[in-house]
Amino acid sequence: MEFSIKQSSPENQRSACVVLGVFEGGQLSPAAHIFDQASDHQLSRLIARGDMTGKADSTMMLHTLSGVTAERVLLTGLGKPEEFNAKQFLGMLRVTFAALQKTICKDAALYAIAHGMKLTKDLGNLPGNICTPTYLAEQAEKLAQAHKLKVTVLEEKDMEKLGMHSLLSVTHGSRQPAKLITLEYRGGDKKQKPVVLVGKGLTFDSGGISLKPGAEMDEMKYDMCGAASVLGTMQAIAEMSLKLNVVAVIPSSENMPDGAASRPGDIVKSMAGLTIEILNTDAEGRLILCDALTYAARFEPDTVVDIATLTGACVIALGGVASGLFSNQDQLARDLAEAGEYSNDKAWHMPLWDEYQQQLDSNFADMQNIGGRAAGSITAACFLSRFTKDYRWAHLDIAGTAWKSGKEKGATGRPVPLLTQYLINRAAK
Ligand code: BES
Ligand code: MN
Ligand code: ZN
């Protein structure tokens, strides 16, 4: 059984079965509300008659619903709205899954996480001339307003004061000002340490002075998909009112060639005080992420997960099937991999052994920003690991999974399902 998350509006869904939530008392989930309107309020009438109570663990299969394209609609009870939490949500998934297994449906569409994925896809697909760092900051502000999150946007002068010279070196060649965006969702206990999600927000990666080849360079508008997935996940968990504290940190800039751009051979000092020899200006993701990861420590995180379209090497290793997963703690890697498998948004645990670290040795600085062709996605993760020693950390390389190329070109919305599922599982514990 495949649970896919589809982008189209629910009433036009062609899946064999669409799953819709109904609360006890008759309140409809947002997706169910759309179906209700499309079907001339067939759902409301059914609920008013008492056919579907919305009690937790109850389900009801509908084989005909006028005005919608889905062949079947499975109504699933969400229980009392005021008691709905991650645990209820997981229970609902179990019951739904069991009900679907009794049918002949080969696939089903679920709308609990879908909204967040849509935001991620829409932002990813926007061209670089529209989706700039300033635009991303505005989207974060909108999200904050809609869901009462705390938002802050640091400007270049603020980053200068913090000593983020690695991050700033990436933006020197661009006319677009860089931004460091943070969003705080506090759904958990005041004292509970947050999970911090750090998303790479390169709104266009030309490679800089180490310019990329022209073919398919347009796809580097997708280099902000890590940031977009963090925003989508924040939206999803805020809509679920998840009982957990989660902070988003999004470093965002362009990488462009220009007289002011970084040169290969330049040396910069990161916020952590470590010096970096920039041997290739196209390895810019790690340069903005390292300062963002240092900054993340001020939220006193329980766990930090960064999400980045970081290396072409990861696409070679895992293709579009799985994201690369790296961590300084095996249990965290297992938890993330499990959430990915459960939500059909797979990630594969890759090694982060010390033996790889020496590929980053520099004669002139604490490290260089590239480690040669061998094990390219691992040495990129090794670079980040030098800035994440003080907390539990994982890194998802989504270069192969965040978008599709060719005829089907478009953002996938991954890894919003993995991240959201991981957070749901944590909140349920
Ligand atoms: N954004 C790219 C990674 C990328 C490349 C993602 C192709 C998806 C498809 C990243 O900034 C980059 O350019 N990485 C370089 C690193 C290299 C210079 C060590 C790469 O992978 O080629
Ligand atoms: Mn690059
Ligand atoms: Zn990049």
PDB file of N, CA and C and ligand atoms in Angstrom, residues 200 202 205 212 220 223 255 282 284-285 309-310, ligand 3:
ATOM      1  N   LYS A 200      18.988  24.697   4.219  1.00  0.00           N
ATOM      2  CA  LYS A 200      19.799  25.445   3.235  1.00  0.00           C
ATOM      3  C   LYS A 200      18.876  26.225   2.306  1.00  0.00           C
ATOM      4  N   LEU A 202      19.671  28.417  -0.498  1.00  0.00           N
ATOM      5  CA  LEU A 202      20.358  29.046  -1.636  1.00  0.00           C
ATOM      6  C   LEU A 202      19.322  29.285  -2.737  1.00  0.00           C
ATOM      7  N   ASP A 205      22.027  28.897  -7.126  1.00  0.00           N
ATOM      8  CA  ASP A 205      23.430  28.516  -6.991  1.00  0.00           C
ATOM      9  C   ASP A 205      24.063  28.394  -8.372  1.00  0.00           C
ATOM     10  N   LYS A 212      29.240  26.813 -12.524  1.00  0.00           N
ATOM     11  CA  LYS A 212      28.726  25.520 -12.963  1.00  0.00           C
ATOM     12  C   LYS A 212      28.621  25.495 -14.489  1.00  0.00           C
ATOM     13  N   MET A 220      19.223  24.859 -10.396  1.00  0.00           N
ATOM     14  CA  MET A 220      19.807  25.372  -9.149  1.00  0.00           C
ATOM     15  C   MET A 220      18.920  26.420  -8.461  1.00  0.00           C
ATOM     16  N   ASP A 223      17.915  25.015  -5.097  1.00  0.00           N
ATOM     17  CA  ASP A 223      18.911  24.876  -4.039  1.00  0.00           C
ATOM     18  C   ASP A 223      18.434  25.456  -2.698  1.00  0.00           C
ATOM     19  N   ASN A 255      24.304  32.475  -4.756  1.00  0.00           N
ATOM     20  CA  ASN A 255      25.730  32.253  -5.024  1.00  0.00           C
ATOM     21  C   ASN A 255      25.992  32.682  -6.459  1.00  0.00           C
ATOM     22  N   ASP A 282      31.778  26.690  -5.415  1.00  0.00           N
ATOM     23  CA  ASP A 282      30.524  25.960  -5.622  1.00  0.00           C
ATOM     24  C   ASP A 282      30.179  25.059  -4.428  1.00  0.00           C
ATOM     25  N   GLU A 284      29.288  25.876  -1.582  1.00  0.00           N
ATOM     26  CA  GLU A 284      28.859  27.033  -0.783  1.00  0.00           C
ATOM     27  C   GLU A 284      27.845  26.657   0.299  1.00  0.00           C
ATOM     28  N   GLY A 285      27.139  25.528   0.089  1.00  0.00           N
ATOM     29  CA  GLY A 285      26.096  25.150   1.050  1.00  0.00           C
ATOM     30  C   GLY A 285      26.690  24.978   2.434  1.00  0.00           C
ATOM     31  N   THR A 309      20.238  20.550  -0.007  1.00  0.00           N
ATOM     32  CA  THR A 309      20.589  20.016  -1.333  1.00  0.00           C
ATOM     33  C   THR A 309      22.095  20.217  -1.458  1.00  0.00           C
ATOM     34  N   LEU A 310      22.850  19.328  -0.783  1.00  0.00           N
ATOM     35  CA  LEU A 310      24.257  19.672  -0.544  1.00  0.00           C
ATOM     36  C   LEU A 310      25.236  19.192  -1.607  1.00  0.00           C
TER      37      LEU A 310
HETATM   38 ZN    ZN B   3      24.355  24.652  -3.652  1.00  0.00          ZN
END
